[in-house]
Amino acid sequence: MITIDSVPTRRLASGAVMPAIGVGTFGSDHYRAEQVAAAVGGAIRAGYRLIDCASVYGNEAEVGAVLQEAIAGGVPRDELFVMSKVWNDAHEPDAAIASVRRSLSDLRLDVLDAVFVHWPFPNHHAPFADAADRDPDARPYIHEEYMALWHALEGLVDEGVVRHLGTSNVTIPKLTAILADARIAPALNEMELHPCFQQPELFRFCLDQGIQPVGYSPLGSPSRPERDRIVSDVSDMEHPVVVSIARAHGVHPALICLKWAVQRGQIPIPFSVKEPQFVANLRAVTEDPLTPAELEQLRSAEQNNRLIKGQVFLWPGADSWLDLWDVDGTIPGWDGYAADRAAGHAAGRAAVDVTA
């Protein structure tokens, strides 16, 4: 039987303790809000206490009813760690504050344990967007605008309705800039993490800065939207190392992904509406741990295989989804990376010299 005391925890820089595994609620592409909420209720009964929500998922009101029922039924509020996110259409400071207050109301809570900025761009899309869809008002990362949003959220921490702030889908260059100008540093960073996409540099940077990594798509996101699929994507649960270790433990490869995540130090937030799956996910991180040799083997599964590429957030002038991720160590502007622009200018000058 799974007990609350048997679930691993992580201590944040604030001293607060949170569960080392949670339940995700991003199922809006496949499941009705009522189905997701029912799964959250089942997960709480199974022993989960970390619930990862977001305004854009469209189910916080339904999840809130389940949270209220769980608390009324005897689950202490201070055992729960409930997180939400400000969506890209609410980056203006007043809109961000209104978004958080709406999440508090929908989730029927007086305080949120963490609030994340969902993406570092105020670029958004309609539900079920195609990979080619674009927000006509999309823009690159603009640090001053992001920090205006961040400072608004800091005010909600001061007010006592938010306990921790978190970044999401950021990079080392962006996080470095945020840390330099934040009055309240991010306590958490939500990022894509699974055996075939380990982000070792960003992961290490977060730990060095006292920021707890939270890993989304911990199973390699087999149910991700079509817009995020390309032919070269790799399946974590079919990777030979993952499969071999799963056979050795007599479990599904998905459970190896979760054991690896928790033992490595990130907090995975798998999503499932099926009770046998979410119970097995929780049990996996409370028993039969991976050996040091197996953890070392899993380092070789790294394929730099980003699955959630974010194409729908590109702005006019951006070249590809790579412009969202600061791949050369700099933050691109309206016309892409400075190095690319310089190379283009140099090539243009060379062409003029040749023809002169």
CSV table of C-alpha atoms in Angstrom, one decimal:
chain,number,residue,atom,x,y,z
A,1,MET,CA,0.0,0.0,0.0
A,2,ILE,CA,1.2,3.5,-0.9
A,3,THR,CA,1.4,5.9,2.1
A,4,ILE,CA,2.0,9.6,2.1
A,5,ASP,CA,5.2,9.1,4.1
A,6,SER,CA,6.5,6.7,1.4
A,7,VAL,CA,6.4,9.3,-1.4
A,8,PRO,CA,9.7,11.0,-1.9
A,9,THR,CA,9.9,14.8,-1.4
A,10,ARG,CA,12.0,17.8,-2.4
A,11,ARG,CA,13.0,20.8,-0.2
A,12,LEU,CA,12.8,24.1,-2.0
A,13,ALA,CA,15.1,27.1,-1.4
A,14,SER,CA,12.4,28.6,0.8
A,15,GLY,CA,12.5,25.5,3.1
A,16,ALA,CA,9.1,24.4,1.9
A,17,VAL,CA,8.7,20.7,1.1
A,18,MET,CA,6.9,19.3,-1.9
A,19,PRO,CA,6.3,15.9,-3.3
A,20,ALA,CA,8.8,14.5,-5.8
A,21,ILE,CA,6.1,13.4,-8.2
A,22,GLY,CA,2.9,15.0,-9.2
A,23,VAL,CA,-0.1,14.5,-11.4
A,24,GLY,CA,-0.5,16.6,-14.5
A,25,THR,CA,-3.8,18.0,-15.8
A,26,PHE,CA,-3.0,18.8,-19.5
A,27,GLY,CA,-5.5,16.5,-21.2
A,28,SER,CA,-7.6,19.0,-23.0
A,29,ASP,CA,-6.7,17.7,-26.4
A,30,HIS,CA,-8.1,14.3,-25.6
A,31,TYR,CA,-10.2,14.4,-22.5
A,32,ARG,CA,-13.1,16.4,-21.1
A,33,ALA,CA,-12.5,18.6,-18.1
A,34,GLU,CA,-14.8,16.3,-16.0
A,35,GLN,CA,-12.6,13.3,-16.9
A,36,VAL,CA,-9.4,15.1,-15.9
A,37,ALA,CA,-11.0,16.2,-12.6
A,38,ALA,CA,-12.1,12.7,-11.8
A,39,ALA,CA,-8.6,11.5,-12.4
A,40,VAL,CA,-7.2,14.1,-10.0
A,41,GLY,CA,-9.7,12.9,-7.4
A,42,GLY,CA,-8.6,9.3,-7.9
A,43,ALA,CA,-4.9,10.4,-7.8
A,44,ILE,CA,-5.4,12.2,-4.5
A,45,ARG,CA,-7.1,9.1,-3.0
A,46,ALA,CA,-4.1,7.0,-4.3
A,47,GLY,CA,-1.6,9.2,-2.5
A,48,TYR,CA,-0.7,12.1,-4.8
A,49,ARG,CA,-0.4,15.5,-3.2
A,50,LEU,CA,1.2,17.6,-6.0
A,51,ILE,CA,-1.3,18.8,-8.7
A,52,ASP,CA,0.0,20.7,-11.7
A,53,CYS,CA,-2.7,22.9,-13.2
A,54,ALA,CA,-2.8,25.8,-15.7
A,55,SER,CA,-5.4,28.3,-16.8
A,56,VAL,CA,-5.1,27.4,-20.4
A,57,TYR,CA,-6.0,23.7,-19.8
A,58,GLY,CA,-9.6,24.7,-19.4
A,59,ASN,CA,-10.4,22.5,-16.4
A,60,GLU,CA,-9.4,24.4,-13.3
A,61,ALA,CA,-13.0,24.9,-12.2
A,62,GLU,CA,-13.7,21.2,-12.4
A,63,VAL,CA,-10.4,20.3,-10.7
A,64,GLY,CA,-11.2,22.9,-8.0
A,65,ALA,CA,-14.4,21.2,-7.1
A,66,VAL,CA,-12.4,17.9,-6.6
A,67,LEU,CA,-9.8,19.7,-4.5
A,68,GLN,CA,-12.6,21.2,-2.3
A,69,GLU,CA,-14.2,17.8,-1.9
A,70,ALA,CA,-10.8,16.2,-1.0
A,71,ILE,CA,-10.1,18.9,1.6
A,72,ALA,CA,-13.6,18.6,3.1
A,73,GLY,CA,-13.1,14.9,3.2
A,74,GLY,CA,-10.1,15.1,5.4
A,75,VAL,CA,-7.0,15.8,3.2
A,76,PRO,CA,-5.1,18.6,5.0
A,77,ARG,CA,-4.7,21.6,2.8
A,78,ASP,CA,-1.0,21.9,3.9
A,79,GLU,CA,-0.4,18.4,2.5
A,80,LEU,CA,-1.4,19.5,-1.0
A,81,PHE,CA,0.9,21.4,-3.3
A,82,VAL,CA,-1.2,23.0,-6.1
A,83,MET,CA,0.5,24.8,-9.0
A,84,SER,CA,-1.0,26.9,-11.8
A,85,LYS,CA,0.3,29.0,-14.7
A,86,VAL,CA,-0.3,32.3,-16.3
A,87,TRP,CA,-1.0,31.8,-20.0
A,88,ASN,CA,0.5,33.8,-22.9
A,89,ASP,CA,-2.5,36.0,-23.4
A,90,ALA,CA,-2.2,37.4,-19.9
A,91,HIS,CA,1.3,38.8,-19.8
A,92,GLU,CA,0.3,42.4,-19.2
A,93,PRO,CA,0.7,42.9,-15.4
A,94,ASP,CA,-2.9,43.6,-14.7
A,95,ALA,CA,-4.0,40.6,-16.8
A,96,ALA,CA,-1.5,38.4,-15.1
A,97,ILE,CA,-2.9,39.3,-11.7
A,98,ALA,CA,-6.5,38.8,-12.9
A,99,SER,CA,-5.5,35.4,-14.3
A,100,VAL,CA,-4.0,34.2,-10.9
A,101,ARG,CA,-7.1,35.5,-9.1
A,102,ARG,CA,-9.3,33.6,-11.5
A,103,SER,CA,-7.3,30.4,-11.0
A,104,LEU,CA,-7.6,30.9,-7.2
A,105,SER,CA,-11.3,31.2,-7.6
A,106,ASP,CA,-11.7,28.3,-10.0
A,107,LEU,CA,-9.5,26.0,-7.9
A,108,ARG,CA,-11.4,27.1,-4.7
A,109,LEU,CA,-8.2,27.9,-2.9
A,110,ASP,CA,-7.0,30.9,-0.8
A,111,VAL,CA,-3.4,30.4,-1.8
A,112,LEU,CA,-1.5,28.8,-4.6
A,113,ASP,CA,1.6,26.9,-3.7
A,114,ALA,CA,3.3,28.0,-7.0
A,115,VAL,CA,2.5,30.1,-10.0
A,116,PHE,CA,4.5,29.7,-13.2
A,117,VAL,CA,4.8,31.9,-16.3
A,118,HIS,CA,3.7,29.3,-18.8
A,119,TRP,CA,5.9,30.5,-21.7
A,120,PRO,CA,8.3,33.5,-21.8
A,121,PHE,CA,6.5,35.0,-24.9
A,122,PRO,CA,3.0,36.7,-25.0
A,123,ASN,CA,2.3,34.6,-28.1
A,124,HIS,CA,-0.8,32.4,-28.0
A,125,HIS,CA,-2.9,30.2,-30.1
A,126,ALA,CA,-6.4,28.8,-30.3
A,127,PRO,CA,-7.2,25.3,-29.0
A,128,PHE,CA,-6.2,22.5,-31.4
A,129,ALA,CA,-3.9,24.9,-33.3
A,130,ASP,CA,-1.9,23.4,-36.2
A,131,ALA,CA,1.9,23.6,-36.3
A,132,ALA,CA,1.6,26.2,-39.1
A,133,ASP,CA,-0.7,28.5,-37.2
A,134,ARG,CA,0.7,31.8,-35.9
A,135,ASP,CA,-0.4,34.6,-33.6
A,136,PRO,CA,-0.2,37.7,-35.9
A,137,ASP,CA,0.9,39.8,-32.9
A,138,ALA,CA,3.7,37.3,-31.8
A,139,ARG,CA,6.9,38.7,-30.6
A,140,PRO,CA,10.3,37.5,-29.4
A,141,TYR,CA,11.3,37.5,-25.8
A,142,ILE,CA,11.4,41.0,-24.5
A,143,HIS,CA,13.1,41.1,-21.1
A,144,GLU,CA,11.6,44.3,-19.9
A,145,GLU,CA,8.1,43.1,-20.6
A,146,TYR,CA,8.7,39.8,-19.0
A,147,MET,CA,10.0,41.4,-15.9
A,148,ALA,CA,7.0,43.7,-15.6
A,149,LEU,CA,4.9,40.5,-15.5
A,150,TRP,CA,7.2,38.9,-13.0
A,151,HIS,CA,7.1,42.0,-10.7
A,152,ALA,CA,3.3,41.8,-10.8
A,153,LEU,CA,3.5,38.2,-9.6
A,154,GLU,CA,6.0,39.2,-6.9
A,155,GLY,CA,3.2,41.4,-5.5
A,156,LEU,CA,1.0,38.4,-5.2
A,157,VAL,CA,3.6,36.7,-3.2
A,158,ASP,CA,3.8,39.8,-0.9
A,159,GLU,CA,0.1,39.6,-0.6
A,160,GLY,CA,0.2,36.0,0.6
A,161,VAL,CA,-2.0,34.5,-2.2
A,162,VAL,CA,1.0,32.8,-3.9
A,163,ARG,CA,3.8,31.0,-2.1
A,164,HIS,CA,6.4,30.4,-4.9
A,165,LEU,CA,7.0,31.6,-8.4
A,166,GLY,CA,8.2,29.5,-11.3
A,167,THR,CA,9.6,29.9,-14.8
A,168,SER,CA,8.7,27.5,-17.6
A,169,ASN,CA,10.0,26.9,-21.1
A,170,VAL,CA,13.0,29.1,-20.5
A,171,THR,CA,16.7,28.7,-21.3
A,172,ILE,CA,19.9,29.5,-19.5
A,173,PRO,CA,20.2,32.9,-21.2
A,174,LYS,CA,16.7,33.9,-20.3
A,175,LEU,CA,16.9,32.5,-16.8
A,176,THR,CA,20.2,34.3,-16.2
A,177,ALA,CA,18.5,37.6,-17.1
A,178,ILE,CA,15.5,36.9,-15.0
A,179,LEU,CA,17.6,36.0,-11.9
A,180,ALA,CA,19.6,39.2,-12.3
A,181,ASP,CA,16.5,41.4,-12.2
A,182,ALA,CA,14.0,39.5,-10.0
A,183,ARG,CA,13.3,40.6,-6.5
A,184,ILE,CA,11.9,37.1,-5.7
A,185,ALA,CA,13.8,34.5,-7.5
A,186,PRO,CA,12.1,31.6,-9.2
A,187,ALA,CA,11.8,28.6,-6.9
A,188,LEU,CA,10.9,26.2,-9.7
A,189,ASN,CA,11.5,25.8,-13.4
A,190,GLU,CA,9.2,23.6,-15.4
A,191,MET,CA,10.9,22.1,-18.4
A,192,GLU,CA,10.7,19.2,-20.8
A,193,LEU,CA,12.6,16.3,-19.3
A,194,HIS,CA,12.7,12.6,-20.3
A,195,PRO,CA,15.5,10.1,-20.9
A,196,CYS,CA,15.9,11.1,-24.6
A,197,PHE,CA,15.9,14.8,-23.7
A,198,GLN,CA,17.8,15.4,-20.5
A,199,GLN,CA,18.8,19.0,-20.9
A,200,PRO,CA,21.9,18.5,-18.7
A,201,GLU,CA,23.2,22.0,-18.9
A,202,LEU,CA,19.9,23.7,-18.0
A,203,PHE,CA,19.2,21.1,-15.4
A,204,ARG,CA,22.5,21.7,-13.7
A,205,PHE,CA,22.2,25.4,-13.9
A,206,CYS,CA,18.8,25.2,-12.1
A,207,LEU,CA,20.3,23.1,-9.3
A,208,ASP,CA,23.2,25.5,-9.0
A,209,GLN,CA,20.9,28.4,-8.6
A,210,GLY,CA,18.7,26.7,-6.0
A,211,ILE,CA,15.8,26.3,-8.5
A,212,GLN,CA,14.0,22.9,-8.4
A,213,PRO,CA,13.4,21.4,-11.9
A,214,VAL,CA,9.9,20.2,-12.7
A,215,GLY,CA,9.8,17.8,-15.7
A,216,TYR,CA,6.9,17.8,-18.1
A,217,SER,CA,6.4,15.1,-20.7
A,218,PRO,CA,8.3,12.7,-18.4
A,219,LEU,CA,7.3,9.7,-20.5
A,220,GLY,CA,8.2,11.3,-23.8
A,221,SER,CA,4.7,12.7,-24.4
A,222,PRO,CA,3.2,9.8,-26.5
A,223,SER,CA,-0.1,11.7,-26.5
A,224,ARG,CA,1.3,15.1,-27.5
A,225,PRO,CA,-0.7,17.2,-30.1
A,226,GLU,CA,0.0,16.5,-33.7
A,227,ARG,CA,1.5,19.9,-34.2
A,228,ASP,CA,4.4,18.8,-32.0
A,229,ARG,CA,5.2,15.7,-34.0
A,230,ILE,CA,7.9,15.3,-36.7
A,231,VAL,CA,9.3,12.2,-38.4
A,232,SER,CA,12.7,12.4,-36.6
A,233,ASP,CA,11.2,12.2,-33.1
A,234,VAL,CA,12.4,9.4,-30.9
A,235,SER,CA,10.2,7.3,-28.6
A,236,ASP,CA,11.6,7.1,-25.0
A,237,MET,CA,9.6,4.0,-24.2
A,238,GLU,CA,11.1,2.2,-27.3
A,239,HIS,CA,14.7,3.2,-26.6
A,240,PRO,CA,16.8,0.0,-26.2
A,241,VAL,CA,18.3,1.1,-22.8
A,242,VAL,CA,15.0,2.0,-21.4
A,243,VAL,CA,13.4,-1.2,-22.6
A,244,SER,CA,16.3,-3.4,-21.3
A,245,ILE,CA,16.1,-1.9,-17.8
A,246,ALA,CA,12.3,-2.2,-17.8
A,247,ARG,CA,12.7,-6.0,-18.6
A,248,ALA,CA,15.2,-6.3,-15.8
A,249,HIS,CA,12.7,-4.8,-13.3
A,250,GLY,CA,9.7,-6.5,-14.8
A,251,VAL,CA,7.8,-3.3,-15.4
A,252,HIS,CA,6.6,-1.1,-18.3
A,253,PRO,CA,9.2,1.2,-19.8
A,254,ALA,CA,7.1,4.2,-18.6
A,255,LEU,CA,7.9,3.4,-15.0
A,256,ILE,CA,11.6,3.3,-15.7
A,257,CYS,CA,11.3,6.9,-17.1
A,258,LEU,CA,9.6,7.9,-13.8
A,259,LYS,CA,12.1,6.1,-11.5
A,260,TRP,CA,14.9,7.8,-13.5
A,261,ALA,CA,13.3,11.2,-13.2
A,262,VAL,CA,12.8,11.1,-9.4
A,263,GLN,CA,16.2,9.6,-8.7
A,264,ARG,CA,17.9,12.1,-10.9
A,265,GLY,CA,16.3,14.9,-8.9
A,266,GLN,CA,13.6,16.5,-11.1
A,267,ILE,CA,9.9,16.3,-10.2
A,268,PRO,CA,7.9,14.5,-13.0
A,269,ILE,CA,4.3,15.4,-13.5
A,270,PRO,CA,2.8,12.5,-15.6
A,271,PHE,CA,-0.7,12.7,-16.8
A,272,SER,CA,-3.2,9.8,-16.9
A,273,VAL,CA,-6.9,9.4,-16.5
A,274,LYS,CA,-6.6,5.7,-15.9
A,275,GLU,CA,-6.4,4.6,-12.3
A,276,PRO,CA,-4.1,1.5,-12.9
A,277,GLN,CA,-1.7,3.8,-14.6
A,278,PHE,CA,-1.5,6.7,-12.1
A,279,VAL,CA,-1.4,4.2,-9.2
A,280,ALA,CA,1.5,2.3,-10.9
A,281,ASN,CA,3.3,5.6,-11.6
A,282,LEU,CA,3.2,6.5,-7.9
A,283,ARG,CA,4.2,3.1,-6.8
A,284,ALA,CA,7.1,3.1,-9.2
A,285,VAL,CA,8.9,5.9,-7.3
A,286,THR,CA,8.3,4.4,-3.9
A,287,GLU,CA,9.8,0.9,-4.5
A,288,ASP,CA,12.5,-1.0,-6.4
A,289,PRO,CA,14.8,1.9,-7.3
A,290,LEU,CA,17.2,1.9,-10.2
A,291,THR,CA,20.8,1.0,-9.4
A,292,PRO,CA,23.6,3.5,-9.9
A,293,ALA,CA,24.8,1.4,-12.9
A,294,GLU,CA,21.3,1.7,-14.4
A,295,LEU,CA,21.2,5.4,-13.8
A,296,GLU,CA,24.5,5.7,-15.6
A,297,GLN,CA,23.2,3.6,-18.5
A,298,LEU,CA,20.3,5.9,-18.9
A,299,ARG,CA,22.6,8.9,-19.5
A,300,SER,CA,23.3,7.2,-22.9
A,301,ALA,CA,19.6,7.6,-23.8
A,302,GLU,CA,20.1,11.3,-24.3
A,303,GLN,CA,19.2,12.2,-27.9
A,304,ASN,CA,18.7,15.9,-27.7
A,305,ASN,CA,15.1,15.0,-28.7
A,306,ARG,CA,13.0,18.0,-27.9
A,307,LEU,CA,9.3,17.0,-28.5
A,308,ILE,CA,7.4,20.2,-27.5
A,309,LYS,CA,9.0,22.5,-30.0
A,310,GLY,CA,6.6,25.4,-29.8
A,311,GLN,CA,6.3,26.3,-33.5
A,312,VAL,CA,3.0,28.1,-32.9
A,313,PHE,CA,4.8,30.7,-30.8
A,314,LEU,CA,7.1,32.0,-33.6
A,315,TRP,CA,7.0,35.6,-34.5
A,316,PRO,CA,7.4,37.3,-38.0
A,317,GLY,CA,11.1,37.2,-38.8
A,318,ALA,CA,11.9,34.1,-36.9
A,319,ASP,CA,13.5,31.3,-38.9
A,320,SER,CA,12.4,28.1,-37.1
A,321,TRP,CA,11.3,26.7,-33.8
A,322,LEU,CA,15.0,26.8,-32.8
A,323,ASP,CA,14.7,30.5,-32.4
A,324,LEU,CA,12.5,29.8,-29.3
A,325,TRP,CA,15.3,28.0,-27.5
A,326,ASP,CA,18.4,30.2,-27.6
A,327,VAL,CA,20.4,27.5,-29.2
A,328,ASP,CA,23.6,29.5,-29.7
A,329,GLY,CA,23.6,30.8,-26.2
A,330,THR,CA,22.0,34.2,-27.0
A,331,ILE,CA,18.4,35.4,-27.1
A,332,PRO,CA,17.3,36.2,-30.7
A,333,GLY,CA,15.4,39.3,-31.5
A,334,TRP,CA,12.8,40.2,-34.2
A,335,ASP,CA,15.2,39.1,-37.0
A,336,GLY,CA,16.6,36.0,-35.4
A,337,TYR,CA,20.0,35.4,-33.9
A,338,ALA,CA,22.6,38.2,-34.1
A,339,ALA,CA,25.3,35.7,-35.3
A,340,ASP,CA,23.1,34.6,-38.1
A,341,ARG,CA,22.4,38.2,-39.1
A,342,ALA,CA,26.1,39.0,-39.0
A,343,ALA,CA,26.9,36.0,-41.1
A,344,GLY,CA,24.2,37.1,-43.6
A,345,HIS,CA,25.7,40.6,-43.8
A,346,ALA,CA,29.2,39.1,-44.3
A,347,ALA,CA,28.0,36.8,-47.0
A,348,GLY,CA,26.3,39.8,-48.7
A,349,ARG,CA,29.4,41.8,-48.5
A,350,ALA,CA,31.5,38.9,-49.9
A,351,ALA,CA,29.0,38.6,-52.8
A,352,VAL,CA,29.4,42.3,-53.6
A,353,ASP,CA,33.3,42.0,-53.5
A,354,VAL,CA,33.2,39.0,-55.9
A,355,THR,CA,31.0,40.8,-58.4
A,356,ALA,CA,32.8,44.1,-58.1
